[in-house]
PDB file of C-alpha atoms in Angstrom:
ATOM      1  CA  MET J   1     151.267  85.505  20.046  1.00  0.00           C
ATOM      2  CA  ASN J   2     155.037  85.608  20.552  1.00  0.00           C
ATOM      3  CA  PRO J   3     157.131  82.462  20.101  1.00  0.00           C
ATOM      4  CA  THR J   4     158.827  80.615  22.953  1.00  0.00           C
ATOM      5  CA  THR J   5     162.522  79.987  22.349  1.00  0.00           C
ATOM      6  CA  ILE J   6     164.140  76.988  24.040  1.00  0.00           C
ATOM      7  CA  THR J   7     167.916  76.681  23.793  1.00  0.00           C
ATOM      8  CA  ALA J   8     169.774  73.583  24.971  1.00  0.00           C
ATOM      9  CA  PRO J   9     173.416  73.781  23.849  1.00  0.00           C
ATOM     10  CA  PRO J  10     174.899  70.308  23.233  1.00  0.00           C
ATOM     11  CA  GLY J  11     177.173  69.072  25.992  1.00  0.00           C
ATOM     12  CA  THR J  12     175.905  71.533  28.620  1.00  0.00           C
ATOM     13  CA  PRO J  13     173.561  70.885  31.559  1.00  0.00           C
ATOM     14  CA  PHE J  14     171.410  73.979  30.890  1.00  0.00           C
ATOM     15  CA  ILE J  15     168.235  75.022  29.166  1.00  0.00           C
ATOM     16  CA  ASP J  16     167.275  78.614  28.438  1.00  0.00           C
ATOM     17  CA  VAL J  17     163.642  79.566  27.808  1.00  0.00           C
ATOM     18  CA  VAL J  18     162.777  83.049  26.542  1.00  0.00           C
ATOM     19  CA  ARG J  19     159.324  84.438  25.816  1.00  0.00           C
ATOM     20  CA  GLU J  20     158.010  87.970  25.399  1.00  0.00           C
ATOM     21  CA  PHE J  21     154.539  88.884  26.619  1.00  0.00           C
ATOM     22  CA  GLU J  22     152.290  91.755  25.582  1.00  0.00           C
ATOM     23  CA  ALA J  23     151.674  92.443  29.274  1.00  0.00           C
ATOM     24  CA  SER J  24     153.370  94.453  31.994  1.00  0.00           C
ATOM     25  CA  ARG J  25     156.044  92.953  34.197  1.00  0.00           C
ATOM     26  CA  THR J  26     153.631  93.381  37.137  1.00  0.00           C
ATOM     27  CA  LYS J  27     151.033  91.177  35.433  1.00  0.00           C
ATOM     28  CA  VAL J  28     153.475  88.488  34.310  1.00  0.00           C
ATOM     29  CA  PHE J  29     155.118  88.314  37.741  1.00  0.00           C
ATOM     30  CA  ARG J  30     151.758  88.145  39.501  1.00  0.00           C
ATOM     31  CA  ALA J  31     150.589  85.347  37.195  1.00  0.00           C
ATOM     32  CA  SER J  32     153.818  83.514  38.118  1.00  0.00           C
ATOM     33  CA  THR J  33     153.307  83.831  41.883  1.00  0.00           C
ATOM     34  CA  ASP J  34     149.558  83.877  42.612  1.00  0.00           C
ATOM     35  CA  PRO J  35     148.449  80.251  43.172  1.00  0.00           C
ATOM     36  CA  GLU J  36     145.030  80.822  41.571  1.00  0.00           C
ATOM     37  CA  LEU J  37     146.669  82.138  38.419  1.00  0.00           C
ATOM     38  CA  VAL J  38     149.490  79.567  38.333  1.00  0.00           C
ATOM     39  CA  ALA J  39     146.875  76.788  38.335  1.00  0.00           C
ATOM     40  CA  ARG J  40     145.376  78.312  35.171  1.00  0.00           C
ATOM     41  CA  TRP J  41     148.528  78.141  33.035  1.00  0.00           C
ATOM     42  CA  LEU J  42     151.223  75.797  34.361  1.00  0.00           C
ATOM     43  CA  GLY J  43     151.447  72.630  32.305  1.00  0.00           C
ATOM     44  CA  PRO J  44     150.020  71.279  29.060  1.00  0.00           C
ATOM     45  CA  ARG J  45     146.315  71.746  28.319  1.00  0.00           C
ATOM     46  CA  GLU J  46     145.630  68.005  28.249  1.00  0.00           C
ATOM     47  CA  LEU J  47     146.654  67.587  31.897  1.00  0.00           C
ATOM     48  CA  GLU J  48     144.541  68.452  34.924  1.00  0.00           C
ATOM     49  CA  MET J  49     146.391  70.228  37.743  1.00  0.00           C
ATOM     50  CA  ASP J  50     146.023  69.682  41.470  1.00  0.00           C
ATOM     51  CA  LEU J  51     147.994  72.476  43.155  1.00  0.00           C
ATOM     52  CA  HIS J  52     148.730  71.306  46.716  1.00  0.00           C
ATOM     53  CA  SER J  53     150.776  74.320  47.760  1.00  0.00           C
ATOM     54  CA  TYR J  54     152.356  77.375  46.165  1.00  0.00           C
ATOM     55  CA  ASP J  55     154.026  79.787  48.563  1.00  0.00           C
ATOM     56  CA  ALA J  56     156.034  82.009  46.190  1.00  0.00           C
ATOM     57  CA  ARG J  57     158.235  83.866  48.655  1.00  0.00           C
ATOM     58  CA  THR J  58     161.869  83.514  49.646  1.00  0.00           C
ATOM     59  CA  GLY J  59     161.977  80.293  51.694  1.00  0.00           C
ATOM     60  CA  GLY J  60     158.548  79.140  50.475  1.00  0.00           C
ATOM     61  CA  SER J  61     157.813  75.904  48.651  1.00  0.00           C
ATOM     62  CA  TYR J  62     155.415  74.395  46.172  1.00  0.00           C
ATOM     63  CA  GLY J  63     153.943  71.043  45.205  1.00  0.00           C
ATOM     64  CA  TYR J  64     151.508  69.980  42.521  1.00  0.00           C
ATOM     65  CA  VAL J  65     150.332  66.973  40.548  1.00  0.00           C
ATOM     66  CA  HIS J  66     149.404  66.841  36.884  1.00  0.00           C
ATOM     67  CA  ARG J  67     146.955  64.094  35.918  1.00  0.00           C
ATOM     68  CA  ASP J  68     146.265  62.778  32.409  1.00  0.00           C
ATOM     69  CA  ALA J  69     142.991  61.373  31.055  1.00  0.00           C
ATOM     70  CA  ALA J  70     144.091  57.807  31.912  1.00  0.00           C
ATOM     71  CA  GLY J  71     144.637  58.765  35.569  1.00  0.00           C
ATOM     72  CA  ASN J  72     148.455  58.763  35.452  1.00  0.00           C
ATOM     73  CA  GLU J  73     149.946  61.257  37.888  1.00  0.00           C
ATOM     74  CA  TYR J  74     153.059  63.387  37.528  1.00  0.00           C
ATOM     75  CA  ALA J  75     154.118  65.041  40.785  1.00  0.00           C
ATOM     76  CA  PHE J  76     156.443  68.030  41.100  1.00  0.00           C
ATOM     77  CA  ARG J  77     157.863  69.983  44.027  1.00  0.00           C
ATOM     78  CA  GLY J  78     160.416  72.606  44.843  1.00  0.00           C
ATOM     79  CA  VAL J  79     161.631  75.426  47.049  1.00  0.00           C
ATOM     80  CA  PHE J  80     161.701  79.151  46.323  1.00  0.00           C
ATOM     81  CA  HIS J  81     165.204  80.286  47.262  1.00  0.00           C
ATOM     82  CA  THR J  82     164.927  83.918  46.153  1.00  0.00           C
ATOM     83  CA  VAL J  83     161.854  85.909  45.189  1.00  0.00           C
ATOM     84  CA  VAL J  84     162.433  89.554  44.251  1.00  0.00           C
ATOM     85  CA  PRO J  85     159.074  91.012  43.179  1.00  0.00           C
ATOM     86  CA  GLU J  86     158.861  91.770  39.468  1.00  0.00           C
ATOM     87  CA  GLU J  87     162.569  91.018  38.985  1.00  0.00           C
ATOM     88  CA  ARG J  88     163.682  87.453  39.724  1.00  0.00           C
ATOM     89  CA  ILE J  89     162.710  84.051  41.081  1.00  0.00           C
ATOM     90  CA  VAL J  90     165.287  81.380  41.927  1.00  0.00           C
ATOM     91  CA  GLN J  91     163.770  77.997  42.718  1.00  0.00           C
ATOM     92  CA  THR J  92     164.442  74.297  42.642  1.00  0.00           C
ATOM     93  CA  PHE J  93     162.380  71.914  40.532  1.00  0.00           C
ATOM     94  CA  GLU J  94     162.024  68.174  41.101  1.00  0.00           C
ATOM     95  CA  TYR J  95     159.890  65.625  39.258  1.00  0.00           C
ATOM     96  CA  ALA J  96     158.904  62.664  41.447  1.00  0.00           C
ATOM     97  CA  GLY J  97     159.479  60.329  38.471  1.00  0.00           C
ATOM     98  CA  ALA J  98     163.183  61.268  38.492  1.00  0.00           C
ATOM     99  CA  PRO J  99     164.073  61.275  42.199  1.00  0.00           C
ATOM    100  CA  ASP J 100     167.309  62.961  43.187  1.00  0.00           C
ATOM    101  CA  VAL J 101     167.437  64.963  39.934  1.00  0.00           C
ATOM    102  CA  VAL J 102     166.899  68.506  41.120  1.00  0.00           C
ATOM    103  CA  SER J 103     167.306  71.424  38.751  1.00  0.00           C
ATOM    104  CA  VAL J 104     167.713  75.079  39.680  1.00  0.00           C
ATOM    105  CA  ASP J 105     165.701  77.667  37.750  1.00  0.00           C
ATOM    106  CA  CYS J 106     166.501  81.375  37.657  1.00  0.00           C
ATOM    107  CA  THR J 107     163.690  83.365  36.052  1.00  0.00           C
ATOM    108  CA  THR J 108     164.027  87.054  35.295  1.00  0.00           C
ATOM    109  CA  TYR J 109     161.282  89.498  34.296  1.00  0.00           C
ATOM    110  CA  GLU J 110     162.567  92.264  32.021  1.00  0.00           C
ATOM    111  CA  ASP J 111     160.448  95.385  31.530  1.00  0.00           C
ATOM    112  CA  LEU J 112     160.178  96.224  27.832  1.00  0.00           C
ATOM    113  CA  GLY J 113     158.048  99.347  28.307  1.00  0.00           C
ATOM    114  CA  GLY J 114     154.654  97.789  28.986  1.00  0.00           C
ATOM    115  CA  ARG J 115     155.716  94.416  27.622  1.00  0.00           C
ATOM    116  CA  THR J 116     157.790  91.772  29.409  1.00  0.00           C
ATOM    117  CA  ARG J 117     160.598  89.400  28.492  1.00  0.00           C
ATOM    118  CA  LEU J 118     160.610  86.315  30.713  1.00  0.00           C
ATOM    119  CA  HIS J 119     163.908  84.398  30.701  1.00  0.00           C
ATOM    120  CA  THR J 120     164.404  81.166  32.604  1.00  0.00           C
ATOM    121  CA  HIS J 121     167.879  79.621  32.880  1.00  0.00           C
ATOM    122  CA  THR J 122     167.659  76.059  34.199  1.00  0.00           C
ATOM    123  CA  VAL J 123     170.713  74.148  35.418  1.00  0.00           C
ATOM    124  CA  PHE J 124     170.512  70.353  35.741  1.00  0.00           C
ATOM    125  CA  PRO J 125     172.945  68.224  37.780  1.00  0.00           C
ATOM    126  CA  SER J 126     174.355  66.679  34.568  1.00  0.00           C
ATOM    127  CA  VAL J 127     174.097  66.753  30.786  1.00  0.00           C
ATOM    128  CA  GLU J 128     172.434  63.321  30.979  1.00  0.00           C
ATOM    129  CA  ALA J 129     169.738  64.627  33.346  1.00  0.00           C
ATOM    130  CA  ARG J 130     169.110  67.603  31.054  1.00  0.00           C
ATOM    131  CA  ASP J 131     168.875  65.352  27.985  1.00  0.00           C
ATOM    132  CA  ALA J 132     166.495  62.954  29.780  1.00  0.00           C
ATOM    133  CA  ALA J 133     164.227  65.868  30.713  1.00  0.00           C
ATOM    134  CA  LEU J 134     164.156  67.034  27.095  1.00  0.00           C
ATOM    135  CA  ALA J 135     163.438  63.492  25.873  1.00  0.00           C
ATOM    136  CA  SER J 136     160.487  63.253  28.302  1.00  0.00           C
ATOM    137  CA  GLY J 137     158.454  65.822  26.372  1.00  0.00           C
ATOM    138  CA  MET J 138     159.429  68.774  28.527  1.00  0.00           C
ATOM    139  CA  GLU J 139     159.566  71.101  25.497  1.00  0.00           C
ATOM    140  CA  HIS J 140     155.853  70.526  24.778  1.00  0.00           C
ATOM    141  CA  GLY J 141     154.998  71.350  28.396  1.00  0.00           C
ATOM    142  CA  ILE J 142     157.095  74.521  28.360  1.00  0.00           C
ATOM    143  CA  VAL J 143     155.715  75.857  25.086  1.00  0.00           C
ATOM    144  CA  GLU J 144     152.125  75.125  26.036  1.00  0.00           C
ATOM    145  CA  SER J 145     152.605  76.653  29.504  1.00  0.00           C
ATOM    146  CA  MET J 146     154.028  79.825  27.967  1.00  0.00           C
ATOM    147  CA  ASP J 147     151.099  80.013  25.513  1.00  0.00           C
ATOM    148  CA  ARG J 148     148.663  79.612  28.401  1.00  0.00           C
ATOM    149  CA  LEU J 149     150.532  82.234  30.476  1.00  0.00           C
ATOM    150  CA  ASP J 150     150.164  84.586  27.517  1.00  0.00           C
ATOM    151  CA  GLU J 151     146.401  83.965  27.566  1.00  0.00           C
ATOM    152  CA  VAL J 152     146.165  84.549  31.335  1.00  0.00           C
ATOM    153  CA  THR J 153     148.109  87.816  31.189  1.00  0.00           C
ATOM    154  CA  GLY J 154     146.263  89.043  28.093  1.00  0.00           C
ATOM    155  CA  GLY J 155     143.161  90.127  30.007  1.00  0.00           C
ATOM    156  CA  ASP J 156     142.192  91.574  33.341  1.00  0.00           C
ATOM    157  CA  LEU J 157     143.507  89.532  36.257  1.00  0.00           C
ATOM    158  CA  PRO J 158     141.186  88.785  39.175  1.00  0.00           C
ATOM    159  CA  ARG J 159     141.850  90.520  42.468  1.00  0.00           C
ATOM    160  CA  ALA J 160     144.771  89.058  44.396  1.00  0.00           C
ATOM    161  CA  SER J 161     143.877  86.186  46.685  1.00  0.00           C
ATOM    162  CA  GLN J 162     143.977  86.932  50.389  1.00  0.00           C
ATOM    163  CA  GLY J 163     145.236  84.728  53.178  1.00  0.00           C
ATOM    164  CA  GLY J 164     147.505  81.678  53.258  1.00  0.00           C
ATOM    165  CA  GLU J 165     148.668  79.911  50.182  1.00  0.00           C
TER     166      GLU J 165
END
């Protein structure tokens, strides 16, 4: 299993996440855009996911809730601004617990000859917002999500879902 690198330079409103996968760019991109697959890896293992919508296309949107064992809910939503298959996704990300703090994520999928480097550059509205997100346990969620994505892309993926997301 490859490590996940999270870089958050002091005094800047960004976070960079880099992870390499032993899977093709096609597989990693599909696992990032197919709602059935996203529900299998996004978020920490200890949280249950309720994926309300996930329309990964330019102009599409998403919304989901993570629920812990005590019944606490953590809701997230966003808009897909640019989706270029197997190359790039630009989207917003908003946690309902921090209203009006919207980050912008740009994720690229680099072909490494049958392997893939995923790189997400996230820009927050301020250094304070970035630091609050990090203090909330975001790093744990990112690392565990990337580990789970590695598991999902490590085998055969089910056939693509048909119809509306």
